[in-house]
mmCIF file of C-alpha atoms in Angstrom:
data_model
loop_
_atom_site.group_PDB
_atom_site.id
_atom_site.type_symbol
_atom_site.label_atom_id
_atom_site.label_comp_id
_atom_site.label_asym_id
_atom_site.label_seq_id
_atom_site.Cartn_x
_atom_site.Cartn_y
_atom_site.Cartn_z
ATOM 1 C CA ASP A 1 111.179 132.155 125.199
ATOM 2 C CA THR A 2 111.450 133.440 121.659
ATOM 3 C CA GLY A 3 109.472 136.650 122.151
ATOM 4 C CA VAL A 4 106.540 137.877 120.092
ATOM 5 C CA SER A 5 106.755 136.801 116.466
ATOM 6 C CA GLN A 6 104.892 138.157 113.455
ATOM 7 C CA ASP A 7 104.500 136.761 109.989
ATOM 8 C CA PRO A 8 105.091 137.905 107.341
ATOM 9 C CA ARG A 9 107.625 140.627 108.060
ATOM 10 C CA HIS A 10 106.877 142.362 104.786
ATOM 11 C CA LYS A 11 103.857 142.233 102.498
ATOM 12 C CA ILE A 12 103.393 144.004 99.194
ATOM 13 C CA THR A 13 99.942 143.784 97.686
ATOM 14 C CA LYS A 14 97.814 145.455 95.086
ATOM 15 C CA ARG A 15 94.896 147.664 95.995
ATOM 16 C CA GLY A 16 91.729 145.646 96.423
ATOM 17 C CA GLN A 17 93.434 142.446 97.543
ATOM 18 C CA ASN A 18 92.907 140.831 100.939
ATOM 19 C CA VAL A 19 95.832 140.292 103.314
ATOM 20 C CA THR A 20 96.186 138.384 106.560
ATOM 21 C CA PHE A 21 98.854 138.804 109.210
ATOM 22 C CA ARG A 22 99.691 136.475 112.052
ATOM 23 C CA CYS A 23 100.979 137.190 115.529
ATOM 24 C CA ASP A 24 102.307 134.608 117.973
ATOM 25 C CA PRO A 25 102.540 136.111 121.454
ATOM 26 C CA ILE A 26 104.898 135.067 124.210
ATOM 27 C CA SER A 27 103.560 131.791 125.513
ATOM 28 C CA GLU A 28 101.198 132.153 128.445
ATOM 29 C CA HIS A 29 100.678 135.866 127.797
ATOM 30 C CA ASN A 30 96.915 136.098 127.796
ATOM 31 C CA ARG A 31 96.703 139.698 126.564
ATOM 32 C CA LEU A 32 97.356 140.536 122.928
ATOM 33 C CA TYR A 33 97.267 143.901 121.182
ATOM 34 C CA TRP A 34 97.372 145.094 117.587
ATOM 35 C CA TYR A 35 98.693 148.548 116.717
ATOM 36 C CA ARG A 36 99.278 150.352 113.431
ATOM 37 C CA GLN A 37 102.151 152.757 112.796
ATOM 38 C CA THR A 38 102.452 155.027 109.791
ATOM 39 C CA LEU A 39 105.720 156.624 108.771
ATOM 40 C CA GLY A 40 106.990 159.221 111.220
ATOM 41 C CA GLN A 41 104.166 158.693 113.686
ATOM 42 C CA GLY A 42 103.740 156.825 116.936
ATOM 43 C CA PRO A 43 101.718 153.603 116.901
ATOM 44 C CA GLU A 44 97.916 153.745 117.131
ATOM 45 C CA PHE A 45 95.780 151.202 118.947
ATOM 46 C CA LEU A 46 93.645 148.894 116.804
ATOM 47 C CA THR A 47 92.327 146.133 119.037
ATOM 48 C CA TYR A 48 92.934 144.125 122.212
ATOM 49 C CA PHE A 49 92.265 140.525 123.237
ATOM 50 C CA GLN A 50 92.216 138.920 126.624
ATOM 51 C CA ASN A 51 92.485 135.215 125.884
ATOM 52 C CA GLU A 52 90.104 134.639 122.983
ATOM 53 C CA ALA A 53 87.801 137.544 123.806
ATOM 54 C CA GLN A 54 88.163 140.748 121.786
ATOM 55 C CA LEU A 55 87.570 143.328 124.504
ATOM 56 C CA GLU A 56 88.208 146.594 122.712
ATOM 57 C CA LYS A 57 88.297 147.845 119.140
ATOM 58 C CA SER A 58 89.376 151.243 117.904
ATOM 59 C CA ARG A 59 87.151 153.205 115.574
ATOM 60 C CA LEU A 60 90.198 153.049 113.264
ATOM 61 C CA LEU A 61 89.265 149.405 112.743
ATOM 62 C CA SER A 62 86.817 149.817 109.874
ATOM 63 C CA ASP A 63 84.571 147.023 108.662
ATOM 64 C CA ARG A 64 87.353 145.992 106.271
ATOM 65 C CA PHE A 65 89.487 144.970 109.236
ATOM 66 C CA SER A 66 88.887 141.903 111.353
ATOM 67 C CA ALA A 67 90.967 140.307 114.059
ATOM 68 C CA GLU A 68 90.641 136.933 115.698
ATOM 69 C CA ARG A 69 92.292 134.950 118.435
ATOM 70 C CA PRO A 70 90.345 131.714 118.245
ATOM 71 C CA LYS A 71 92.157 129.606 120.818
ATOM 72 C CA GLY A 72 93.566 132.379 122.946
ATOM 73 C CA SER A 73 97.065 131.848 121.572
ATOM 74 C CA PHE A 74 98.014 133.241 118.149
ATOM 75 C CA SER A 75 96.023 136.026 116.518
ATOM 76 C CA THR A 76 95.299 137.006 112.937
ATOM 77 C CA LEU A 77 94.532 140.425 111.511
ATOM 78 C CA GLU A 78 92.820 140.471 108.129
ATOM 79 C CA ILE A 79 92.362 143.484 105.892
ATOM 80 C CA GLN A 80 89.873 143.095 103.083
ATOM 81 C CA ARG A 81 89.878 145.177 99.901
ATOM 82 C CA THR A 82 93.120 146.905 100.809
ATOM 83 C CA GLU A 83 93.530 150.607 100.096
ATOM 84 C CA GLN A 84 96.713 152.616 99.721
ATOM 85 C CA GLY A 85 95.974 154.276 103.043
ATOM 86 C CA ASP A 86 96.360 150.892 104.724
ATOM 87 C CA SER A 87 100.100 150.989 104.032
ATOM 88 C CA ALA A 88 101.729 150.959 107.453
ATOM 89 C CA MET A 89 103.629 148.853 109.969
ATOM 90 C CA TYR A 90 101.280 146.549 111.858
ATOM 91 C CA LEU A 91 102.599 145.800 115.321
ATOM 92 C CA CYS A 92 101.539 143.093 117.713
ATOM 93 C CA ALA A 93 102.272 143.090 121.439
ATOM 94 C CA SER A 94 101.489 140.775 124.314
ATOM 95 C CA SER A 95 101.475 141.074 128.076
ATOM 96 C CA PRO A 96 100.992 138.752 131.018
ATOM 97 C CA ASN A 97 98.099 138.922 133.439
ATOM 98 C CA SER A 98 100.308 138.657 136.498
ATOM 99 C CA GLY A 99 103.898 138.547 137.664
ATOM 100 C CA ALA A 100 106.803 140.937 137.646
ATOM 101 C CA THR A 101 106.095 142.172 134.118
ATOM 102 C CA TYR A 102 102.354 142.552 134.644
ATOM 103 C CA ASN A 103 100.993 145.181 132.252
ATOM 104 C CA GLU A 104 104.313 145.599 130.458
ATOM 105 C CA GLN A 105 103.821 145.119 126.719
ATOM 106 C CA PHE A 106 106.287 143.103 124.652
ATOM 107 C CA PHE A 107 106.311 143.993 120.980
ATOM 108 C CA GLY A 108 106.882 141.878 117.916
ATOM 109 C CA PRO A 109 109.026 143.024 114.967
ATOM 110 C CA GLY A 110 105.988 144.166 112.998
ATOM 111 C CA THR A 111 104.608 143.439 109.543
ATOM 112 C CA ARG A 112 105.246 146.188 107.014
ATOM 113 C CA LEU A 113 102.379 146.407 104.516
ATOM 114 C CA THR A 114 102.733 148.240 101.225
ATOM 115 C CA VAL A 115 99.611 148.630 99.097
ATOM 116 C CA LEU A 116 100.353 149.548 95.495
ATOM 117 C CA LYS B 1 95.702 168.384 120.405
ATOM 118 C CA ASN B 2 97.121 164.892 120.885
ATOM 119 C CA GLU B 3 96.633 163.243 124.247
ATOM 120 C CA VAL B 4 100.388 162.606 124.444
ATOM 121 C CA GLU B 5 102.894 165.203 123.291
ATOM 122 C CA GLN B 6 106.647 164.711 123.113
ATOM 123 C CA SER B 7 109.416 167.225 122.717
ATOM 124 C CA PRO B 8 111.633 167.662 120.939
ATOM 125 C CA GLN B 9 110.578 165.788 117.811
ATOM 126 C CA ASN B 10 114.181 165.520 116.671
ATOM 127 C CA LEU B 11 117.355 165.777 118.721
ATOM 128 C CA THR B 12 120.950 165.605 117.564
ATOM 129 C CA ALA B 13 123.783 165.602 120.085
ATOM 130 C CA GLN B 14 127.429 164.705 120.439
ATOM 131 C CA GLU B 15 128.622 161.563 122.128
ATOM 132 C CA GLY B 16 128.845 162.029 125.869
ATOM 133 C CA GLU B 17 126.141 164.666 126.164
ATOM 134 C CA PHE B 18 123.300 164.441 128.690
ATOM 135 C CA ILE B 19 120.003 163.929 126.870
ATOM 136 C CA THR B 20 116.497 164.849 128.017
ATOM 137 C CA ILE B 21 113.293 163.936 126.203
ATOM 138 C CA ASN B 22 110.007 165.257 127.530
ATOM 139 C CA CYS B 23 106.483 163.867 127.486
ATOM 140 C CA SER B 24 103.280 165.639 128.496
ATOM 141 C CA TYR B 25 99.861 164.040 128.591
ATOM 142 C CA SER B 26 96.369 165.385 129.059
ATOM 143 C CA VAL B 27 94.422 162.403 130.395
ATOM 144 C CA GLY B 28 94.340 160.489 133.643
ATOM 145 C CA ILE B 29 96.660 157.537 133.493
ATOM 146 C CA SER B 30 97.459 154.367 135.387
ATOM 147 C CA ALA B 31 100.990 154.076 133.997
ATOM 148 C CA LEU B 32 103.409 155.665 131.547
ATOM 149 C CA HIS B 33 105.764 153.701 129.312
ATOM 150 C CA TRP B 34 108.985 154.733 127.625
ATOM 151 C CA LEU B 35 109.822 152.680 124.550
ATOM 152 C CA GLN B 36 112.756 152.563 122.146
ATOM 153 C CA GLN B 37 112.338 151.869 118.446
ATOM 154 C CA HIS B 38 115.257 151.121 116.146
ATOM 155 C CA PRO B 39 115.186 151.352 112.348
ATOM 156 C CA GLY B 40 113.297 148.369 111.004
ATOM 157 C CA GLY B 41 110.541 148.741 113.533
ATOM 158 C CA GLY B 42 111.368 146.669 116.593
ATOM 159 C CA ILE B 43 110.070 148.272 119.792
ATOM 160 C CA VAL B 44 111.652 147.590 123.162
ATOM 161 C CA SER B 45 110.124 148.593 126.469
ATOM 162 C CA LEU B 46 112.523 150.690 128.549
ATOM 163 C CA PHE B 47 110.424 151.705 131.534
ATOM 164 C CA MET B 48 106.937 151.438 132.920
ATOM 165 C CA LEU B 49 106.239 153.837 135.766
ATOM 166 C CA SER B 50 103.331 155.296 137.655
ATOM 167 C CA SER B 51 105.186 157.504 140.113
ATOM 168 C CA GLY B 52 108.625 158.776 141.034
ATOM 169 C CA LYS B 53 111.751 157.721 139.237
ATOM 170 C CA LYS B 54 113.346 154.617 137.742
ATOM 171 C CA LYS B 55 116.925 154.028 136.643
ATOM 172 C CA HIS B 56 118.425 151.385 134.423
ATOM 173 C CA GLY B 57 122.050 151.751 133.487
ATOM 174 C CA ARG B 58 122.496 155.144 131.811
ATOM 175 C CA LEU B 59 118.756 155.669 131.442
ATOM 176 C CA ILE B 60 116.598 157.484 133.978
ATOM 177 C CA ALA B 61 112.846 158.060 133.761
ATOM 178 C CA THR B 62 110.859 160.388 135.984
ATOM 179 C CA ILE B 63 107.193 161.187 136.214
ATOM 180 C CA ASN B 64 105.231 163.977 137.899
ATOM 181 C CA ILE B 65 101.608 162.875 138.123
ATOM 182 C CA GLN B 66 100.313 166.265 139.291
ATOM 183 C CA GLU B 67 101.909 168.061 136.351
ATOM 184 C CA LYS B 68 101.128 165.217 133.900
ATOM 185 C CA HIS B 69 104.723 165.205 132.723
ATOM 186 C CA SER B 70 107.509 162.666 132.335
ATOM 187 C CA SER B 71 111.128 162.904 131.259
ATOM 188 C CA LEU B 72 113.576 160.361 129.903
ATOM 189 C CA HIS B 73 117.241 161.128 130.520
ATOM 190 C CA ILE B 74 120.281 159.482 128.981
ATOM 191 C CA THR B 75 123.616 160.086 130.651
ATOM 192 C CA ALA B 76 126.930 159.779 128.782
ATOM 193 C CA SER B 77 125.122 159.316 125.478
ATOM 194 C CA HIS B 78 126.603 156.986 122.868
ATOM 195 C CA PRO B 79 125.964 156.552 119.126
ATOM 196 C CA ARG B 80 124.246 153.232 119.861
ATOM 197 C CA ASP B 81 121.565 155.235 121.731
ATOM 198 C CA SER B 82 120.457 156.623 118.360
ATOM 199 C CA ALA B 83 116.840 155.546 117.948
ATOM 200 C CA VAL B 84 113.285 156.821 118.204
ATOM 201 C CA TYR B 85 112.078 157.143 121.783
ATOM 202 C CA ILE B 86 108.349 156.899 122.310
ATOM 203 C CA CYS B 87 106.270 157.841 125.322
ATOM 204 C CA ALA B 88 102.978 155.981 125.783
ATOM 205 C CA VAL B 89 100.307 156.135 128.475
ATOM 206 C CA ARG B 90 97.859 153.554 129.717
ATOM 207 C CA GLY B 91 94.470 154.958 130.677
ATOM 208 C CA GLY B 92 93.273 155.587 134.177
ATOM 209 C CA ILE B 93 89.979 153.796 133.578
ATOM 210 C CA GLN B 94 89.978 150.548 135.501
ATOM 211 C CA GLY B 95 90.718 147.712 133.141
ATOM 212 C CA ALA B 96 91.881 149.982 130.338
ATOM 213 C CA GLN B 97 94.768 148.243 128.654
ATOM 214 C CA LYS B 98 95.517 150.026 125.405
ATOM 215 C CA LEU B 99 98.485 152.329 125.083
ATOM 216 C CA VAL B 100 98.162 155.835 123.649
ATOM 217 C CA PHE B 101 101.438 156.880 122.074
ATOM 218 C CA GLY B 102 103.261 160.112 121.484
ATOM 219 C CA GLN B 103 104.688 160.769 118.047
ATOM 220 C CA GLY B 104 108.193 159.848 119.104
ATOM 221 C CA THR B 105 111.502 161.693 119.430
ATOM 222 C CA ARG B 106 114.190 160.823 116.917
ATOM 223 C CA LEU B 107 117.565 160.911 118.684
ATOM 224 C CA THR B 108 120.849 160.956 116.805
ATOM 225 C CA ILE B 109 124.109 160.774 118.714
ATOM 226 C CA ASN B 110 127.154 161.676 116.650
ATOM 227 C CA PRO B 111 130.594 160.284 117.545
#
């Protein structure tokens, strides 16, 4: 088990460009979460999937943000027309639906986005 | 006022000292998590608890549901404990899965 992986680890882009991040959860974890963390703050919830269904979205997730998990495995988070305020660490986490670690969330290393 | 408040925001101590980080929350919860974040961003789950006390090595976490308060203790602190410690709560609404995080406590242990 290689843990939750995220790609890329770092992304620098110019304002107005679109970016896409990928998260691969721990295999057989059917719950997947996206969070955003700005410097010096705790993470903030963005969205949550159970299998391929997006069950909850934060109001932080403006219409420029979209997340998918088409086959219930990996997930992508896309930001369109990036703004400088989008600069943050984007964290992905996954959790199992049962077992000893039920409801515990396992975090990936994050993707650090810098919008110039 | 944030739903989850941690104190202190920053803590510097000498190696060997007993450390306490506090977390207060204002909403009903189904569980509280303590997480550790090292420079570079990686977050590791330390504890998930809904009542009482848990211990793992030199780390102890307690929660008082009535007072909506939790503490994380580190005994015999070591420089490798230097990190940001984050408290997060999972809502009491059935099926609620998202975590609501505190702002974190930056701990520095000097040798």
